[in-house]
CSV table of C-alpha atoms and ligand atoms in Angstrom, one decimal:
chain,number,residue,atom,x,y,z
A,218,MET,CA,-101.5,23.1,-89.5
A,219,PHE,CA,-98.3,24.2,-87.8
A,220,PRO,CA,-96.0,25.1,-90.7
A,221,LEU,CA,-92.8,23.5,-89.4
A,222,ILE,CA,-93.9,19.9,-89.4
A,223,ALA,CA,-91.6,17.9,-91.7
A,224,GLU,CA,-94.3,15.4,-93.0
A,225,PRO,CA,-97.7,17.0,-92.4
A,226,ASP,CA,-99.5,14.3,-94.3
A,227,ARG,CA,-98.3,11.7,-91.8
A,228,TYR,CA,-98.7,13.8,-88.7
A,229,ILE,CA,-100.2,12.0,-85.7
A,230,ALA,CA,-100.5,14.2,-82.6
A,231,CYS,CA,-100.8,11.5,-79.9
A,232,GLU,CA,-99.3,8.1,-80.2
A,233,LEU,CA,-99.6,7.0,-76.6
A,234,PRO,CA,-101.8,3.9,-76.3
A,235,PHE,CA,-105.1,4.8,-74.6
A,236,GLY,CA,-107.9,2.4,-75.4
A,237,SER,CA,-106.1,0.1,-77.8
A,238,ASP,CA,-105.2,-2.5,-75.0
A,239,ALA,CA,-107.0,-3.4,-71.8
A,240,GLU,CA,-104.1,-2.7,-69.5
A,241,ALA,CA,-103.6,0.8,-70.9
A,242,LEU,CA,-107.3,1.6,-70.7
A,243,ALA,CA,-107.5,0.5,-67.1
A,244,HIS,CA,-104.5,2.6,-66.2
A,245,TRP,CA,-105.8,5.7,-67.9
A,246,LEU,CA,-109.3,5.4,-66.5
A,247,ALA,CA,-107.9,5.3,-63.0
A,248,VAL,CA,-105.6,8.3,-63.8
A,249,PHE,CA,-108.5,10.4,-65.1
A,250,SER,CA,-110.8,9.4,-62.3
A,251,ALA,CA,-108.3,10.7,-59.7
A,252,GLN,CA,-107.6,13.8,-61.9
A,253,PHE,CA,-111.3,14.6,-62.2
A,254,GLN,CA,-111.7,14.5,-58.4
A,255,ASN,CA,-108.9,17.0,-58.0
A,256,VAL,CA,-110.2,19.3,-60.8
A,257,ALA,CA,-113.6,19.3,-59.0
A,258,ILE,CA,-111.9,20.5,-55.8
A,259,HIS,CA,-110.4,23.5,-57.6
A,260,ALA,CA,-113.5,24.1,-59.6
A,261,ALA,CA,-115.6,24.3,-56.5
A,262,GLU,CA,-113.2,27.0,-55.1
A,263,VAL,CA,-113.5,29.0,-58.4
A,264,ALA,CA,-117.3,28.7,-58.3
A,265,GLY,CA,-117.4,30.4,-54.9
A,266,GLY,CA,-116.7,27.6,-52.4
A,267,ASP,CA,-120.2,27.4,-51.0
A,268,ASP,CA,-122.7,24.5,-51.1
A,269,GLU,CA,-124.0,25.5,-54.5
A,270,ALA,CA,-120.4,25.6,-55.9
A,271,LEU,CA,-119.7,22.2,-54.5
A,272,ARG,CA,-122.8,20.8,-56.1
A,273,LYS,CA,-122.0,22.3,-59.5
A,274,ALA,CA,-118.4,21.0,-59.5
A,275,ASP,CA,-119.5,17.6,-58.3
A,276,SER,CA,-122.2,17.4,-61.0
A,277,ALA,CA,-119.5,17.7,-63.6
A,278,ARG,CA,-117.3,15.1,-61.8
A,279,ILE,CA,-120.2,12.6,-61.6
A,280,LYS,CA,-121.0,13.0,-65.3
A,281,LEU,CA,-117.3,12.4,-66.1
A,282,GLN,CA,-117.1,9.4,-63.8
A,283,ALA,CA,-120.1,7.9,-65.6
A,284,PHE,CA,-118.3,8.5,-68.9
A,285,LEU,CA,-115.3,6.6,-67.6
A,286,ASP,CA,-117.4,3.8,-66.2
A,287,ARG,CA,-119.1,3.4,-69.6
A,288,LEU,CA,-115.6,3.1,-71.3
A,289,ALA,CA,-114.7,0.5,-68.8
A,290,ARG,CA,-117.9,-1.5,-69.5
A,291,GLN,CA,-117.7,-1.0,-73.3
A,292,PRO,CA,-113.9,-0.9,-74.2
A,293,ALA,CA,-114.7,-0.8,-77.9
A,294,LEU,CA,-115.9,2.8,-77.4
A,295,ALA,CA,-112.4,3.7,-76.2
A,296,ARG,CA,-110.5,2.1,-79.1
A,297,ASP,CA,-110.2,5.2,-81.2
A,298,LEU,CA,-109.9,7.7,-78.4
A,299,THR,CA,-106.7,9.4,-77.4
A,300,LEU,CA,-105.8,11.4,-74.3
A,301,LEU,CA,-106.7,14.6,-76.2
A,302,ASP,CA,-110.3,13.4,-76.4
A,303,ILE,CA,-110.6,12.7,-72.7
A,304,ASP,CA,-109.0,16.1,-71.9
A,305,ALA,CA,-111.6,17.8,-74.1
A,306,VAL,CA,-114.5,15.9,-72.6
A,307,ARG,CA,-113.3,16.9,-69.1
A,308,ASP,CA,-113.0,20.6,-69.9
A,309,GLN,CA,-116.4,20.6,-71.7
A,310,ALA,CA,-118.1,19.0,-68.7
A,311,PHE,CA,-116.9,21.7,-66.3
A,312,ARG,CA,-117.8,24.4,-68.8
A,313,GLU,CA,-121.3,23.0,-69.0
A,314,ALA,CA,-121.5,23.2,-65.3
A,315,GLY,CA,-120.7,26.9,-65.6
A,316,ILE,CA,-117.1,26.7,-64.5
A,317,HIS,CA,-114.9,27.9,-67.4
A,318,ASP,CA,-111.5,27.7,-65.7
A,319,PRO,CA,-111.4,25.4,-62.6
A,320,HIS,CA,-107.7,26.2,-62.0
A,321,LEU,CA,-108.1,30.0,-62.3
A,322,LEU,CA,-107.3,30.7,-58.6
A,323,VAL,CA,-104.6,28.1,-58.1
A,324,LYS,CA,-102.8,29.5,-61.2
A,325,LYS,CA,-103.1,33.0,-59.9
A,326,ARG,CA,-101.7,32.0,-56.5
A,327,GLU,CA,-98.8,30.1,-58.1
A,328,ASN,CA,-97.9,33.0,-60.3
A,329,GLU,CA,-98.0,35.4,-57.4
A,330,ALA,CA,-95.8,33.0,-55.3
A,331,ALA,CA,-93.3,32.6,-58.0
A,332,LEU,CA,-92.9,36.2,-59.2
A,333,PRO,CA,-91.1,37.6,-56.2
A,334,LEU,CA,-88.4,34.9,-56.6
A,335,LEU,CA,-87.6,35.9,-60.2
A,336,PRO,CA,-85.3,38.9,-59.7
A,337,ASP,CA,-82.9,36.9,-57.4
A,338,LEU,CA,-83.0,34.0,-59.9
A,339,LEU,CA,-82.1,36.3,-62.8
A,340,GLN,CA,-79.3,37.7,-60.8
A,341,ALA,CA,-78.0,34.2,-60.1
A,342,VAL,CA,-78.2,33.4,-63.9
A,343,ASP,CA,-76.3,36.6,-64.8
A,344,GLN,CA,-73.4,35.6,-62.5
A,345,LEU,CA,-72.8,32.4,-64.4
A,346,ASP,CA,-70.6,32.1,-67.5
A,347,MET,CA,-71.4,30.1,-70.6
A,348,PRO,CA,-72.0,27.2,-70.9
A,349,GLN,CA,-72.8,26.7,-67.2
A,350,ARG,CA,-75.5,29.3,-67.6
A,351,LEU,CA,-77.4,27.3,-70.2
A,352,GLU,CA,-77.1,24.1,-68.0
A,353,PHE,CA,-78.5,26.0,-65.1
A,354,LEU,CA,-81.4,27.3,-67.2
A,355,ALA,CA,-82.2,23.9,-68.5
A,356,GLY,CA,-82.3,22.6,-64.8
A,357,GLY,CA,-84.6,25.5,-64.0
A,358,ILE,CA,-87.0,24.3,-66.7
A,359,PHE,CA,-87.1,20.9,-65.2
A,360,ALA,CA,-87.6,22.2,-61.7
A,361,GLY,CA,-90.4,24.6,-62.8
A,362,ASN,CA,-92.1,21.8,-64.9
A,363,MET,CA,-92.6,19.7,-61.7
A,364,PHE,CA,-95.7,21.9,-61.0
A,365,ASP,CA,-98.4,19.9,-62.8
A,366,LEU,CA,-101.9,19.5,-61.5
A,367,GLY,CA,-102.8,16.9,-64.2
A,368,VAL,CA,-101.1,13.8,-62.8
A,369,THR,CA,-101.4,12.0,-59.6
A,370,ASP,CA,-97.8,12.0,-58.2
A,371,THR,CA,-97.3,15.8,-58.6
A,372,ILE,CA,-100.9,16.5,-57.3
A,373,GLU,CA,-99.9,14.7,-54.1
A,374,MET,CA,-96.7,16.6,-53.8
A,375,PHE,CA,-98.6,19.8,-54.3
A,376,LYS,CA,-101.0,18.9,-51.6
A,377,ARG,CA,-98.1,18.2,-49.2
A,378,GLY,CA,-96.7,21.7,-49.9
A,379,GLU,CA,-93.6,20.3,-51.5
A,380,PHE,CA,-93.5,22.7,-54.4
A,381,SER,CA,-90.9,25.3,-53.7
A,382,PHE,CA,-88.7,25.9,-56.7
A,383,GLU,CA,-85.6,25.1,-54.7
A,384,SER,CA,-86.9,21.8,-53.4
A,385,ALA,CA,-87.9,20.9,-57.0
A,386,ARG,CA,-84.4,21.7,-58.1
A,387,LYS,CA,-83.1,19.2,-55.7
A,388,HIS,CA,-85.3,16.5,-57.3
A,389,ILE,CA,-83.8,17.0,-60.8
A,390,PRO,CA,-81.9,13.9,-61.6
A,391,PRO,CA,-78.1,14.3,-62.2
A,392,ARG,CA,-76.8,14.4,-65.8
A,393,PRO,CA,-76.8,12.6,-68.0
A,394,TRP,CA,-80.5,12.9,-68.1
A,395,HIS,CA,-82.7,10.1,-69.5
A,396,VAL,CA,-82.5,11.9,-72.9
A,397,ASP,CA,-79.7,14.4,-72.7
A,398,ASP,CA,-78.8,16.3,-75.9
A,399,LEU,CA,-78.0,19.5,-74.0
A,400,ASP,CA,-74.3,19.5,-75.0
A,401,ASP,CA,-75.2,19.5,-78.7
A,402,PHE,CA,-77.8,22.2,-78.1
A,403,ILE,CA,-75.2,24.3,-76.3
A,404,ARG,CA,-72.7,23.8,-79.1
A,405,ASP,CA,-75.2,25.0,-81.7
A,406,TRP,CA,-76.3,27.9,-79.5
A,407,LEU,CA,-72.7,29.1,-79.1
A,408,GLU,CA,-71.6,28.4,-82.7
A,409,ARG,CA,-74.5,29.7,-84.7
A,410,GLY,CA,-77.5,30.6,-82.5
A,411,TRP,CA,-81.0,31.2,-84.0
A,412,LYS,CA,-82.8,34.1,-85.7
A,413,LYS,CA,-86.3,33.3,-84.4
A,414,ALA,CA,-87.6,30.8,-81.9
A,415,VAL,CA,-91.2,29.6,-81.4
A,416,VAL,CA,-91.6,28.6,-77.7
A,417,PHE,CA,-94.6,26.6,-76.6
A,418,VAL,CA,-95.0,27.0,-72.8
A,419,ASP,CA,-96.8,24.8,-70.4
A,420,ASN,CA,-97.9,25.5,-66.8
A,421,ALA,CA,-98.6,28.7,-64.8
A,422,GLY,CA,-96.5,29.3,-61.7
A,423,THR,CA,-93.0,28.1,-61.2
A,424,ASP,CA,-93.0,26.5,-64.7
A,425,ILE,CA,-93.5,29.7,-66.7
A,426,VAL,CA,-92.1,32.2,-64.2
A,427,LEU,CA,-88.9,30.5,-62.9
A,428,GLY,CA,-88.4,28.0,-65.7
A,429,MET,CA,-89.4,29.4,-69.1
A,430,MET,CA,-89.1,33.1,-68.4
A,431,PRO,CA,-85.3,33.0,-67.6
A,432,ALA,CA,-84.7,30.7,-70.6
A,433,THR,CA,-86.6,32.9,-72.9
A,434,ARG,CA,-84.7,35.9,-71.6
A,435,GLU,CA,-81.4,34.2,-72.5
A,436,LEU,CA,-82.6,33.6,-76.0
A,437,LEU,CA,-83.5,37.3,-76.2
A,438,ARG,CA,-80.1,38.3,-74.9
A,439,ALA,CA,-78.5,36.2,-77.6
A,440,GLY,CA,-80.4,38.2,-80.2
A,441,THR,CA,-83.0,35.6,-81.0
A,442,ASP,CA,-86.6,36.8,-81.8
A,443,VAL,CA,-89.0,34.8,-79.6
A,444,VAL,CA,-92.6,34.0,-80.3
A,445,LEU,CA,-93.9,32.9,-76.9
A,446,THR,CA,-97.1,30.9,-77.3
A,447,ALA,CA,-99.6,29.7,-74.7
A,448,ASN,CA,-103.1,28.2,-74.8
A,449,SER,CA,-105.9,30.4,-76.1
A,450,GLU,CA,-108.4,28.7,-73.6
A,451,PRO,CA,-107.8,27.4,-70.1
A,452,SER,CA,-107.1,23.7,-69.5
A,453,LEU,CA,-105.8,22.3,-66.1
A,454,ASN,CA,-103.1,24.5,-64.7
A,455,ASP,CA,-101.6,25.5,-68.1
A,456,ILE,CA,-101.1,29.2,-68.4
A,457,THR,CA,-103.3,30.9,-71.0
A,458,HIS,CA,-102.3,33.6,-73.4
A,459,ALA,CA,-104.3,36.2,-71.5
A,460,GLU,CA,-102.6,35.2,-68.2
A,461,LEU,CA,-99.2,35.3,-70.0
A,462,LEU,CA,-99.8,38.9,-71.1
A,463,GLU,CA,-100.7,39.8,-67.5
A,464,LEU,CA,-97.6,38.1,-66.2
A,465,LEU,CA,-95.3,39.8,-68.8
A,466,GLY,CA,-96.9,43.1,-67.7
A,467,GLU,CA,-95.4,42.5,-64.3
A,468,VAL,CA,-92.1,40.9,-65.4
A,469,ARG,CA,-91.3,43.9,-67.6
A,470,PHE,CA,-90.8,46.0,-64.4
A,471,MET,CA,-88.4,43.4,-63.0
A,472,ASP,CA,-86.1,42.9,-66.0
A,473,PRO,CA,-84.9,45.4,-68.7
A,474,ILE,CA,-84.1,42.6,-71.2
A,475,ILE,CA,-87.7,41.4,-71.3
A,476,ALA,CA,-89.0,45.0,-71.1
A,477,ASP,CA,-86.9,46.1,-74.1
A,478,ALA,CA,-87.8,43.0,-76.1
A,479,LEU,CA,-91.5,43.6,-75.5
A,480,ARG,CA,-91.2,47.2,-76.6
A,481,THR,CA,-89.3,46.4,-79.8
A,482,GLY,CA,-91.3,43.4,-80.7
A,483,GLN,CA,-88.3,41.0,-80.3
A,484,LEU,CA,-90.5,39.1,-77.8
A,485,LYS,CA,-94.0,38.5,-79.1
A,486,PRO,CA,-96.7,36.6,-77.1
A,487,VAL,CA,-99.0,34.9,-79.6
A,488,PRO,CA,-102.0,32.6,-78.7
A,489,SER,CA,-101.6,29.1,-79.9
A,490,GLY,CA,-105.3,28.4,-80.6
A,491,ASN,CA,-105.0,25.4,-78.3
A,492,ALA,CA,-107.3,24.6,-75.4
A,493,LEU,CA,-105.8,21.4,-74.1
A,494,PRO,CA,-102.8,20.4,-71.9
A,495,LEU,CA,-101.6,18.4,-74.9
A,496,ILE,CA,-101.3,19.9,-78.4
A,497,ASP,CA,-102.5,18.7,-81.8
A,498,LEU,CA,-100.3,20.8,-84.1
A,499,SER,CA,-102.7,20.3,-87.0
A,500,LYS,CA,-105.2,22.5,-85.1
A,501,ILE,CA,-103.5,25.7,-84.2
A,502,ASP,CA,-104.2,29.4,-84.5
A,503,GLY,CA,-103.8,31.2,-87.9
A,504,GLU,CA,-101.9,34.0,-86.2
A,505,LEU,CA,-99.3,31.6,-84.8
A,506,THR,CA,-99.0,29.9,-88.2
A,507,ARG,CA,-98.0,33.3,-89.7
A,508,HIS,CA,-95.5,34.1,-86.9
A,509,ALA,CA,-94.0,30.6,-86.9
A,510,ALA,CA,-93.3,30.1,-90.6
A,511,ASP,CA,-89.8,31.6,-90.6
A,512,ALA,CA,-88.6,30.3,-87.3
A,513,ASP,CA,-85.4,28.3,-87.2
A,514,LEU,CA,-85.8,27.0,-83.6
A,515,LEU,CA,-88.9,25.3,-82.0
A,516,ILE,CA,-89.1,24.6,-78.3
A,517,LEU,CA,-91.9,22.3,-77.1
A,518,GLU,CA,-91.9,22.4,-73.3
A,519,GLY,CA,-93.7,20.2,-70.9
A,520,MET,CA,-94.8,16.5,-70.9
A,521,GLY,CA,-98.1,17.2,-72.6
A,522,ARG,CA,-96.7,19.1,-75.7
A,523,ALA,CA,-93.3,17.4,-76.0
A,524,VAL,CA,-94.0,13.7,-75.0
A,525,GLU,CA,-97.7,12.8,-74.8
A,526,THR,CA,-98.0,14.5,-78.1
A,527,ASN,CA,-95.3,15.3,-80.8
A,528,TYR,CA,-92.6,13.2,-79.3
A,529,ASN,CA,-91.8,11.4,-82.6
A,530,THR,CA,-92.8,14.3,-84.8
A,531,ARG,CA,-90.0,15.7,-86.9
A,532,PHE,CA,-89.8,19.4,-87.8
A,533,THR,CA,-88.1,21.3,-90.5
A,534,CYS,CA,-86.2,23.5,-88.0
A,535,ASP,CA,-84.0,22.7,-85.0
A,536,THR,CA,-86.2,21.4,-82.2
A,537,VAL,CA,-86.0,21.1,-78.5
A,538,LYS,CA,-88.4,18.8,-76.6
A,539,VAL,CA,-87.9,19.4,-72.9
A,540,ALA,CA,-90.0,17.9,-70.1
A,541,MET,CA,-90.1,16.1,-66.8
A,542,LEU,CA,-91.7,12.7,-67.0
A,543,LYS,CA,-94.3,12.9,-64.3
A,544,GLU,CA,-96.5,10.0,-65.2
A,545,PRO,CA,-95.4,6.3,-65.3
A,546,ARG,CA,-97.0,5.4,-68.6
A,547,VAL,CA,-95.8,8.5,-70.3
A,548,ALA,CA,-92.3,7.9,-68.9
A,549,ALA,CA,-92.4,4.3,-70.3
A,550,PHE,CA,-93.6,5.6,-73.7
A,551,ALA,CA,-90.4,7.7,-73.7
A,552,GLY,CA,-88.3,4.7,-72.6
A,553,GLY,CA,-87.8,6.2,-69.1
A,554,ARG,CA,-89.0,6.1,-65.6
A,555,LEU,CA,-91.0,8.4,-63.4
A,556,PHE,CA,-89.3,11.7,-62.8
A,557,ASP,CA,-86.7,11.2,-65.5
A,558,ALA,CA,-85.8,14.3,-67.4
A,559,VAL,CA,-85.9,14.7,-71.2
A,560,PHE,CA,-83.9,17.2,-73.1
A,561,ARG,CA,-84.2,16.1,-76.7
A,562,TYR,CA,-82.5,18.3,-79.3
A,563,GLU,CA,-83.1,17.5,-82.9
A,564,PRO,CA,-81.2,19.6,-85.4
A,565,ALA,CA,-83.1,20.1,-88.7
A,566,ASP,CA,-80.3,18.6,-90.8
A,567,HIS,CA,-80.3,15.2,-89.1
B,172,MG,MG1,-99.5,21.4,-68.3
């Protein structure tokens, strides 16, 4: 159990309706059916791209479609399921087909495409004064977080090649955002700051490299210790802990602040124990539990960790939930619309 949950006995990871009503179920079955097809395309590439690879990837997809069809025929089976369960079934099916990480290559390509853009971006950040710098960094998180191969609308944008960081920046809605507590966050940042932050990151590529890395660097510059935590096992295009270590190994040659923080231990990458694009904070890694216990700031980034799960969870420390709403049902759950931006800041004493 994550140690900073305010009421651990009452913790519910995922409150989004899935199989509890017919309309929600029909929606999610269609979403997952489309998602599985897309995962199978990436899985076939990872498995070698030949006929045998296509057969392997498609065998997983067919099994998964049969599972969805069964839920459609017998909705009672879906009543107690959540999005977390369907994600787990998907990943298991591809692993059973011998494909451990269907998005391995696409994540690698996206990281490689984003990395060369980082030095100029950091230079642009450094030319800004406070508080404009923090507003720019928050916008960067939203732009980076558009890269998501779990939901239909952004998958289509990805296929059309509309995923440059700069074009994503142009898609960020103007402030005030749908949920916009940024001014309160900036006030607390400038007035008191934090000793130690636990930062849950989301996707590989622009999200981690051009969104979360510059934001993390700013916390480090302010003197905050940062525990940077990514999934232990692959799921969709989320960056894994192993991939994060590799990435930091490259970023340290691009930026002295991150290099110094890695050397001194001010920046500490720690695996979360999670293997899903959403996160059940009652099932995290013991190592993270130890490192998180004395944190006074928690950042949950991305729709899966900050909205589809944990949106209503209260924590004992100051908390930021930051995400782009890239799925209509999830957007509605957060009271918003597709491609609304959420920057929810919940100080511990409120
Ligand atoms: Mg993700």
